Amino acid sequence: MAKKRSGGGLTGTQQAAKFLGVSVLAGAVLAGIALPAAGALGLAAKGTVEGFDEIPANLKTPPLSQRTTILDNKGSTIAQVYSRDRTVVPLADISPYMQKAIVAIEDSRFYEHGAIDLKGVLRAMNKNATSGGVAQGASTLTQQYVKNVFVEEAGDDPDKVAEATQQTIGRKVKELKYAIQVEEELGKKKILENYLNITFFGQQAYGIEAAAKRYFSKSAKDLTLDESAMLAGIVQSPSRYDPVNDAQESKKRRNTVLQRMADMKDISQAEADKAMQEPIKLSVSRPKNGCITAVEGAGFFCDYVREVFLSDPVFGKTKEERAKLWNQGGLTVQTTLDPQAQKSTQESIKNHVYQKDTVATAVSLVQPGTGKILAMGQSKPYGFGDNETQINFSVNRQMGGSNYGFPVGSTFKPFLAAAAIEGGKPPTQQYSAPYEMDYPASVQTCTGKPWVNDGKPNPYHLENENESEIGPFSLRDAMAKSVNTYFVQMLGDIGMCPVSQMTDKLHVLQGNGDKLPMVPSALTLGSTGISPLTMASAYATFANRGTYCTPIAIESIKKADGSSVPVPKSSCSQAMSQNTADSINSLLRGVVDSGTGQEAGLKDRDNAGKTGTTDARKNAWFVGYTSNLSAAVWVGSPSQRVEMNNITIGGQTYEQVYGGQVPGPIWRDAMTGALEGQTSAPFANVNIPGTSQKPAGNPATGAPATTPDKSKNKGRHKPKPGGENKPPNPNPNPDPNQPFPGISIPPGVIGGDTGGWPQ
């Protein structure tokens, strides 16, 4: 049991140190930093013991930083992350050869002396004096342990590390006093255990367990004699005696350790000689650190977990507290990631969009009712090479995503429809919905000051995707065919405030974290950038019959000692009535049954969703769900510089890309695999009759039946499919002066101002 001091008085060892006098103490200190003894006598004559008494008596030992393991919801490892690759093990799990080897080479009288090895000090002082320079030090294993504690406490702060390792009398005196305390309180075996767990062995390996795994791919308890001697030899200079880069030098050092063990009678000379004949035989396990090593393309989800940890106050009041806990590590983080869903998502991505393509895709899957993120993937892998990125296209900027998200096009229309139905509009509502029209002269806002269509010299104007789309239309058919003019008329009817209030309840924000601007194009045609995770979570509300649940990625966290860490919980709230949600479900079933999303539809269960395509076909979306899974798929240019016309994606050439055509099949295949072996409850049926009209164009893809004659609209302000002419820039590294080369953007657009464009 550790010996505790019963008051503020000196322990026996401390009294002995004082009794020996300042000259011996100074000599011990100087020998410990390998300075000539002549200097010690001069300093000792001027010194007093008062400074020694003033040093705080208690060494605050920080928890050793270790690797953190991130698991999926089945308990399998996704990735391991660490600032120090270390696994703390008890002395019983460390080879006896290793214990003897480190003592023999670093402090052969470890079990005979206290915190100070006076015999070693005198020997070092004499050696240094006779050599006239640096020849020998006399730091004990305990003193070395204390120094390592200071280094560990410094973490990755270079200034603090330098302070913890500086060769000064003051630091060595402080180190010595703490060594005395450690000897009194811990005892030899615990000191040895702590030393072997804290020491750096090179090759990013901290502690003996990580070192054994790194160099020999085995546990510390299984180390042989020659392996133990080699590792013990590394400690003095991890770079000089690195066996990976200089096996010959490492072997010489190993043999020195073996001979020292024989001299100390830890092993026989015959055992030493035999071990010396062994070549350096390594079985190196390369460091596998960080989210870049994640399985099944889960690197971005892994990074999202880290961002959640560093940003959520549950894990600490300040950013510094949270970072300290994460870097300390030793955590086992069980996440919500479902391996079946993640595998299916990655396979679907690889089948439909290639890594080398000029555009990318991002997919997020969320469980309705719980908010659990079950899968997250994208076609540009997590990394630093060509066609790789560290930008997570699925999430908002604050969580490692793109600067603005991506314009969502017509996938926004269900939010407008939900606001209208919640406010009392019948699901059978009809509007004239002409092929083209001006935006309403004015639209009410939440401030009481209406938005005014003051485009000059021509008013802001819009048109439908297909020239044959001419109303009147009911809501059911307008949703299935994604009729732009219908929804702009609906917005003019109910005003923007109900839509803004609905998106607030659905936690729909721009990718930069700002609220949606209160302008018509943003609240009808999806001109604003939003992330796939945000869209999947919002649509999950429809599947959950009107109850929104915040997305979560972490199920539980345990520390190295087995204690639990509180984790964020999903917060659920009623965003709309069950009847409204059921009505939206029925409307969106029509999209996959007979509308623009037919290529996405699942045949074995109730499902619903919405297609979306934006200005110049820079973005295409499909967002949909069953009763137990919601998913959002985005395809487009991360920099918003690529127009998806006459383009090859996933080895297939497309004249024009539509939401139901590329994102739709990605959604279908990802959902099919994720739901395999599961049942999905049917939606509550709401009978919503439609207008009697034939589908225009190709209802499976949303492609137009004819190419509209644009010449008659020349000079008018009009948006292209699904959104305004110039959406905010989602480029992860935008040039504020010229975010889109070759395109002139009026002042204020990036900042959210109307900038003169149709809103």
Short mmCIF file of N, CA, C and O in Angstrom, two decimals, residues 360-452:
data_model
loop_
_atom_site.label_atom_id
_atom_site.label_comp_id
_atom_site.label_asym_id
_atom_site.label_seq_id
_atom_site.Cartn_x
_atom_site.Cartn_y
_atom_site.Cartn_z
N ALA A 360 -19.16 14.81 -57.51
CA ALA A 360 -19.10 13.92 -56.35
C ALA A 360 -20.51 13.63 -55.86
O ALA A 360 -21.48 14.27 -56.28
N THR A 361 -20.60 12.66 -54.95
CA THR A 361 -21.87 12.41 -54.28
C THR A 361 -21.63 12.27 -52.79
O THR A 361 -20.53 11.88 -52.36
N ALA A 362 -22.63 12.61 -52.01
CA ALA A 362 -22.60 12.43 -50.56
C ALA A 362 -23.94 11.87 -50.13
O ALA A 362 -24.99 12.29 -50.64
N VAL A 363 -23.92 10.93 -49.20
CA VAL A 363 -25.13 10.22 -48.77
C VAL A 363 -25.16 10.13 -47.25
O VAL A 363 -24.16 9.77 -46.62
N SER A 364 -26.30 10.45 -46.66
CA SER A 364 -26.49 10.31 -45.21
C SER A 364 -27.78 9.55 -44.94
O SER A 364 -28.82 9.83 -45.55
N LEU A 365 -27.71 8.58 -44.03
CA LEU A 365 -28.87 7.79 -43.63
C LEU A 365 -29.15 8.01 -42.15
O LEU A 365 -28.24 7.91 -41.31
N VAL A 366 -30.42 8.31 -41.84
CA VAL A 366 -30.83 8.63 -40.46
C VAL A 366 -32.04 7.79 -40.09
O VAL A 366 -32.93 7.55 -40.93
N GLN A 367 -32.11 7.37 -38.84
CA GLN A 367 -33.24 6.57 -38.36
C GLN A 367 -34.33 7.48 -37.80
O GLN A 367 -34.11 8.19 -36.82
N PRO A 368 -35.52 7.47 -38.40
CA PRO A 368 -36.62 8.29 -37.87
C PRO A 368 -36.98 7.85 -36.44
O PRO A 368 -36.95 6.66 -36.11
N GLY A 369 -37.30 8.81 -35.61
CA GLY A 369 -37.73 8.50 -34.24
C GLY A 369 -36.61 8.46 -33.23
O GLY A 369 -36.85 8.58 -32.03
N THR A 370 -35.37 8.28 -33.70
CA THR A 370 -34.23 8.25 -32.76
C THR A 370 -33.17 9.28 -33.13
O THR A 370 -32.38 9.67 -32.28
N GLY A 371 -33.13 9.69 -34.39
CA GLY A 371 -32.09 10.61 -34.84
C GLY A 371 -30.74 9.95 -35.08
O GLY A 371 -29.77 10.63 -35.41
N LYS A 372 -30.67 8.64 -34.92
CA LYS A 372 -29.38 7.95 -35.06
C LYS A 372 -28.89 7.99 -36.51
O LYS A 372 -29.64 7.64 -37.43
N ILE A 373 -27.65 8.41 -36.69
CA ILE A 373 -27.03 8.41 -38.01
C ILE A 373 -26.52 6.99 -38.26
O ILE A 373 -25.62 6.52 -37.58
N LEU A 374 -27.10 6.31 -39.25
CA LEU A 374 -26.75 4.92 -39.50
C LEU A 374 -25.67 4.75 -40.57
O LEU A 374 -24.99 3.72 -40.61
N ALA A 375 -25.51 5.74 -41.43
CA ALA A 375 -24.48 5.66 -42.47
C ALA A 375 -24.15 7.05 -42.97
O ALA A 375 -24.99 7.95 -42.93
N MET A 376 -22.92 7.21 -43.46
CA MET A 376 -22.48 8.49 -44.00
C MET A 376 -21.30 8.20 -44.93
O MET A 376 -20.30 7.63 -44.51
N GLY A 377 -21.43 8.56 -46.19
CA GLY A 377 -20.35 8.29 -47.13
C GLY A 377 -20.34 9.25 -48.29
O GLY A 377 -21.31 9.98 -48.52
N GLN A 378 -19.23 9.25 -49.03
CA GLN A 378 -19.14 10.08 -50.22
C GLN A 378 -18.13 9.50 -51.18
O GLN A 378 -17.31 8.64 -50.82
N SER A 379 -18.18 9.95 -52.43
CA SER A 379 -17.37 9.34 -53.48
C SER A 379 -15.92 9.81 -53.47
O SER A 379 -15.05 9.13 -53.99
N LYS A 380 -15.64 10.98 -52.92
CA LYS A 380 -14.26 11.44 -52.76
C LYS A 380 -13.80 10.99 -51.38
O LYS A 380 -14.25 11.52 -50.36
N PRO A 381 -12.89 10.02 -51.29
CA PRO A 381 -12.55 9.43 -49.99
C PRO A 381 -11.86 10.41 -49.05
O PRO A 381 -11.31 11.43 -49.47
N TYR A 382 -11.84 10.03 -47.79
CA TYR A 382 -11.16 10.81 -46.75
C TYR A 382 -9.65 10.65 -46.94
O TYR A 382 -9.13 9.54 -46.88
N GLY A 383 -8.96 11.73 -47.19
CA GLY A 383 -7.53 11.64 -47.36
C GLY A 383 -6.94 12.91 -47.92
O GLY A 383 -7.60 13.95 -47.99
N PHE A 384 -5.67 12.82 -48.34
CA PHE A 384 -4.92 14.00 -48.76
C PHE A 384 -4.44 13.90 -50.21
O PHE A 384 -3.77 14.79 -50.71
N GLY A 385 -4.74 12.80 -50.89
CA GLY A 385 -4.25 12.59 -52.25
C GLY A 385 -5.18 13.14 -53.32
O GLY A 385 -6.13 13.87 -53.04
N ASP A 386 -4.88 12.75 -54.55
CA ASP A 386 -5.71 13.17 -55.68
C ASP A 386 -7.12 12.61 -55.53
O ASP A 386 -7.31 11.45 -55.17
N ASN A 387 -8.10 13.44 -55.83
CA ASN A 387 -9.51 13.06 -55.72
C ASN A 387 -9.88 12.57 -54.33
O ASN A 387 -10.77 11.74 -54.16
N GLU A 388 -9.16 13.04 -53.33
CA GLU A 388 -9.51 12.80 -51.93
C GLU A 388 -9.73 14.15 -51.26
O GLU A 388 -9.35 15.19 -51.78
N THR A 389 -10.35 14.13 -50.11
CA THR A 389 -10.65 15.38 -49.42
C THR A 389 -10.85 15.13 -47.93
O THR A 389 -11.10 13.99 -47.52
N GLN A 390 -10.72 16.16 -47.15
CA GLN A 390 -11.07 16.10 -45.73
C GLN A 390 -12.36 16.87 -45.46
O GLN A 390 -12.79 16.95 -44.31
N ILE A 391 -12.97 17.39 -46.52
CA ILE A 391 -14.24 18.09 -46.38
C ILE A 391 -15.36 17.07 -46.39
O ILE A 391 -15.50 16.29 -47.33
N ASN A 392 -16.18 17.07 -45.36
CA ASN A 392 -17.32 16.15 -45.26
C ASN A 392 -18.52 16.81 -45.92
O ASN A 392 -19.17 17.68 -45.34
N PHE A 393 -18.84 16.38 -47.14
CA PHE A 393 -19.92 17.01 -47.90
C PHE A 393 -21.30 16.78 -47.28
O PHE A 393 -22.27 17.41 -47.69
N SER A 394 -21.40 15.86 -46.32
CA SER A 394 -22.70 15.53 -45.74
C SER A 394 -23.14 16.47 -44.62
O SER A 394 -24.31 16.43 -44.23
N VAL A 395 -22.23 17.29 -44.10
CA VAL A 395 -22.55 18.04 -42.87
C VAL A 395 -22.30 19.53 -43.04
O VAL A 395 -21.72 19.98 -44.03
N ASN A 396 -22.72 20.29 -42.04
CA ASN A 396 -22.54 21.73 -42.04
C ASN A 396 -21.08 22.11 -41.82
O ASN A 396 -20.28 21.32 -41.32
N ARG A 397 -20.77 23.34 -42.14
CA ARG A 397 -19.39 23.83 -42.04
C ARG A 397 -18.83 23.67 -40.63
O ARG A 397 -17.67 23.29 -40.45
N GLN A 398 -19.64 23.96 -39.61
CA GLN A 398 -19.15 23.89 -38.23
C GLN A 398 -18.71 22.49 -37.84
O GLN A 398 -17.95 22.31 -36.89
N MET A 399 -19.17 21.49 -38.58
CA MET A 399 -18.83 20.10 -38.26
C MET A 399 -17.88 19.50 -39.29
O MET A 399 -17.77 18.29 -39.42
N GLY A 400 -17.18 20.35 -40.02
CA GLY A 400 -16.20 19.87 -40.98
C GLY A 400 -16.70 19.78 -42.40
O GLY A 400 -16.05 19.18 -43.25
N GLY A 401 -17.86 20.40 -42.68
CA GLY A 401 -18.44 20.33 -44.01
C GLY A 401 -18.04 21.48 -44.90
O GLY A 401 -17.15 22.26 -44.59
N SER A 402 -18.74 21.57 -46.05
CA SER A 402 -18.46 22.65 -46.99
C SER A 402 -18.91 23.99 -46.41
O SER A 402 -19.68 24.03 -45.45
N ASN A 403 -18.46 25.05 -47.02
CA ASN A 403 -18.74 26.38 -46.46
C ASN A 403 -20.22 26.72 -46.42
O ASN A 403 -20.67 27.43 -45.51
N TYR A 404 -20.99 26.26 -47.40
CA TYR A 404 -22.38 26.69 -47.50
C TYR A 404 -23.38 25.55 -47.66
O TYR A 404 -24.57 25.80 -47.75
N GLY A 405 -22.95 24.30 -47.70
CA GLY A 405 -23.87 23.25 -48.09
C GLY A 405 -24.09 23.34 -49.60
O GLY A 405 -23.30 23.97 -50.32
N PHE A 406 -25.16 22.75 -50.09
CA PHE A 406 -25.43 22.74 -51.53
C PHE A 406 -26.89 23.05 -51.78
O PHE A 406 -27.77 22.53 -51.08
N PRO A 407 -27.19 23.90 -52.78
CA PRO A 407 -28.59 24.22 -53.10
C PRO A 407 -29.39 22.95 -53.33
O PRO A 407 -28.95 22.04 -54.04
N VAL A 408 -30.58 22.87 -52.72
CA VAL A 408 -31.33 21.61 -52.69
C VAL A 408 -32.43 21.52 -53.74
O VAL A 408 -33.08 20.48 -53.88
N GLY A 409 -32.68 22.59 -54.48
CA GLY A 409 -33.69 22.53 -55.53
C GLY A 409 -35.06 22.16 -55.00
O GLY A 409 -35.47 22.56 -53.91
N SER A 410 -35.77 21.35 -55.77
CA SER A 410 -37.17 21.04 -55.46
C SER A 410 -37.35 20.11 -54.26
O SER A 410 -38.50 19.88 -53.86
N THR A 411 -36.26 19.59 -53.70
CA THR A 411 -36.44 18.79 -52.47
C THR A 411 -36.90 19.67 -51.32
O THR A 411 -37.31 19.17 -50.27
N PHE A 412 -36.88 21.00 -51.52
CA PHE A 412 -37.39 21.90 -50.50
C PHE A 412 -38.92 21.98 -50.51
O PHE A 412 -39.55 22.32 -49.50
N LYS A 413 -39.55 21.67 -51.63
CA LYS A 413 -40.99 21.89 -51.79
C LYS A 413 -41.86 21.19 -50.74
O LYS A 413 -42.89 21.75 -50.33
N PRO A 414 -41.50 19.99 -50.26
CA PRO A 414 -42.33 19.38 -49.21
C PRO A 414 -42.41 20.21 -47.92
O PRO A 414 -43.41 20.15 -47.21
N PHE A 415 -41.38 20.99 -47.62
CA PHE A 415 -41.42 21.85 -46.43
C PHE A 415 -42.49 22.93 -46.61
O PHE A 415 -43.24 23.25 -45.67
N LEU A 416 -42.55 23.52 -47.80
CA LEU A 416 -43.57 24.52 -48.11
C LEU A 416 -44.96 23.89 -48.05
O LEU A 416 -45.89 24.46 -47.46
N ALA A 417 -45.10 22.69 -48.63
CA ALA A 417 -46.40 22.03 -48.61
C ALA A 417 -46.83 21.70 -47.18
O ALA A 417 -48.01 21.86 -46.83
N ALA A 418 -45.89 21.27 -46.35
CA ALA A 418 -46.21 20.96 -44.95
C ALA A 418 -46.68 22.21 -44.21
O ALA A 418 -47.64 22.17 -43.43
N ALA A 419 -46.01 23.35 -44.47
CA ALA A 419 -46.42 24.60 -43.83
C ALA A 419 -47.83 24.99 -44.26
O ALA A 419 -48.65 25.46 -43.45
N ALA A 420 -48.14 24.81 -45.55
CA ALA A 420 -49.46 25.17 -46.06
C ALA A 420 -50.55 24.28 -45.44
O ALA A 420 -51.59 24.78 -44.98
N ILE A 421 -50.32 22.97 -45.42
CA ILE A 421 -51.33 22.05 -44.86
C ILE A 421 -51.48 22.28 -43.36
O ILE A 421 -52.60 22.29 -42.84
N GLU A 422 -50.37 22.50 -42.67
CA GLU A 422 -50.43 22.75 -41.23
C GLU A 422 -51.21 24.03 -40.94
O GLU A 422 -51.88 24.16 -39.91
N GLY A 423 -51.13 24.97 -41.88
CA GLY A 423 -51.84 26.23 -41.69
C GLY A 423 -53.29 26.20 -42.15
O GLY A 423 -53.98 27.23 -42.08
N GLY A 424 -53.76 25.06 -42.64
CA GLY A 424 -55.17 24.93 -42.99
C GLY A 424 -55.47 24.76 -44.46
O GLY A 424 -56.64 24.55 -44.83
N LYS A 425 -54.47 24.84 -45.32
CA LYS A 425 -54.73 24.60 -46.74
C LYS A 425 -55.05 23.12 -46.94
O LYS A 425 -54.38 22.25 -46.39
N PRO A 426 -56.04 22.80 -47.76
CA PRO A 426 -56.37 21.39 -47.98
C PRO A 426 -55.34 20.73 -48.88
O PRO A 426 -54.75 21.38 -49.75
N PRO A 427 -55.09 19.44 -48.69
CA PRO A 427 -54.14 18.72 -49.57
C PRO A 427 -54.60 18.69 -51.02
O PRO A 427 -53.82 18.34 -51.90
N THR A 428 -55.85 19.06 -51.25
CA THR A 428 -56.39 19.09 -52.62
C THR A 428 -56.24 20.46 -53.27
O THR A 428 -56.78 20.70 -54.36
N GLN A 429 -55.57 21.38 -52.61
CA GLN A 429 -55.45 22.76 -53.09
C GLN A 429 -54.99 22.82 -54.55
O GLN A 429 -54.06 22.13 -54.94
N GLN A 430 -55.68 23.63 -55.36
CA GLN A 430 -55.30 23.80 -56.76
C GLN A 430 -54.87 25.25 -57.02
O GLN A 430 -55.35 26.18 -56.38
N TYR A 431 -53.91 25.40 -57.95
CA TYR A 431 -53.51 26.71 -58.45
C TYR A 431 -53.42 26.62 -59.97
O TYR A 431 -53.24 25.53 -60.53
N SER A 432 -53.48 27.77 -60.61
CA SER A 432 -53.47 27.79 -62.08
C SER A 432 -52.15 27.31 -62.66
O SER A 432 -52.13 26.68 -63.72
N ALA A 433 -51.05 27.58 -61.99
CA ALA A 433 -49.73 27.04 -62.34
C ALA A 433 -49.44 27.07 -63.83
O ALA A 433 -49.30 26.04 -64.48
N PRO A 434 -49.32 28.26 -64.44
CA PRO A 434 -48.98 28.33 -65.86
C PRO A 434 -47.54 27.86 -66.10
O PRO A 434 -46.77 27.68 -65.15
N TYR A 435 -47.20 27.70 -67.37
CA TYR A 435 -45.83 27.27 -67.68
C TYR A 435 -44.82 28.29 -67.17
O TYR A 435 -43.76 27.94 -66.63
N GLU A 436 -45.13 29.58 -67.34
CA GLU A 436 -44.23 30.62 -66.85
C GLU A 436 -45.04 31.76 -66.27
O GLU A 436 -46.21 31.95 -66.60
N MET A 437 -44.41 32.51 -65.37
CA MET A 437 -45.12 33.60 -64.70
C MET A 437 -44.09 34.49 -64.00
O MET A 437 -42.94 34.10 -63.78
N ASP A 438 -44.51 35.69 -63.67
CA ASP A 438 -43.71 36.54 -62.80
C ASP A 438 -43.88 36.07 -61.36
O ASP A 438 -44.93 35.52 -60.98
N TYR A 439 -42.84 36.29 -60.55
CA TYR A 439 -43.03 36.10 -59.11
C TYR A 439 -44.15 37.03 -58.64
O TYR A 439 -44.40 38.07 -59.27
N PRO A 440 -44.85 36.71 -57.56
CA PRO A 440 -45.90 37.60 -57.06
C PRO A 440 -45.37 39.01 -56.85
O PRO A 440 -44.18 39.21 -56.57
N ALA A 441 -46.25 39.97 -56.98
CA ALA A 441 -45.84 41.37 -56.81
C ALA A 441 -45.27 41.60 -55.42
O ALA A 441 -44.33 42.39 -55.24
N SER A 442 -45.81 40.92 -54.42
CA SER A 442 -45.27 41.01 -53.06
C SER A 442 -45.64 39.73 -52.32
O SER A 442 -46.64 39.08 -52.62
N VAL A 443 -44.81 39.38 -51.34
CA VAL A 443 -45.04 38.20 -50.51
C VAL A 443 -44.78 38.58 -49.07
O VAL A 443 -43.76 39.20 -48.74
N GLN A 444 -45.71 38.22 -48.18
CA GLN A 444 -45.59 38.57 -46.77
C GLN A 444 -44.42 37.86 -46.11
O GLN A 444 -44.09 36.71 -46.43
N THR A 445 -43.79 38.54 -45.16
CA THR A 445 -42.69 37.98 -44.38
C THR A 445 -43.08 37.99 -42.91
O THR A 445 -44.17 38.45 -42.54
N CYS A 446 -42.19 37.50 -42.05
CA CYS A 446 -42.47 37.48 -40.60
C CYS A 446 -42.33 38.86 -39.97
O CYS A 446 -42.82 39.10 -38.87
N THR A 447 -41.67 39.77 -40.66
CA THR A 447 -41.43 41.09 -40.08
C THR A 447 -42.58 42.05 -40.34
O THR A 447 -42.63 43.13 -39.75
N GLY A 448 -43.50 41.66 -41.22
CA GLY A 448 -44.59 42.57 -41.59
C GLY A 448 -44.24 43.41 -42.79
O GLY A 448 -45.11 44.03 -43.40
N LYS A 449 -42.96 43.45 -43.14
CA LYS A 449 -42.54 44.18 -44.33
C LYS A 449 -42.45 43.18 -45.47
O LYS A 449 -41.62 42.28 -45.45
N PRO A 450 -43.29 43.27 -46.48
CA PRO A 450 -43.33 42.25 -47.52
C PRO A 450 -42.11 42.30 -48.44
O PRO A 450 -41.48 43.35 -48.60
N TRP A 451 -41.79 41.13 -49.00
CA TRP A 451 -40.83 41.10 -50.09
C TRP A 451 -41.54 41.63 -51.33
O TRP A 451 -42.70 41.28 -51.59
N VAL A 452 -40.88 42.47 -52.11
CA VAL A 452 -41.49 43.11 -53.26
C VAL A 452 -40.74 42.71 -54.53
O VAL A 452 -39.50 42.73 -54.57
#
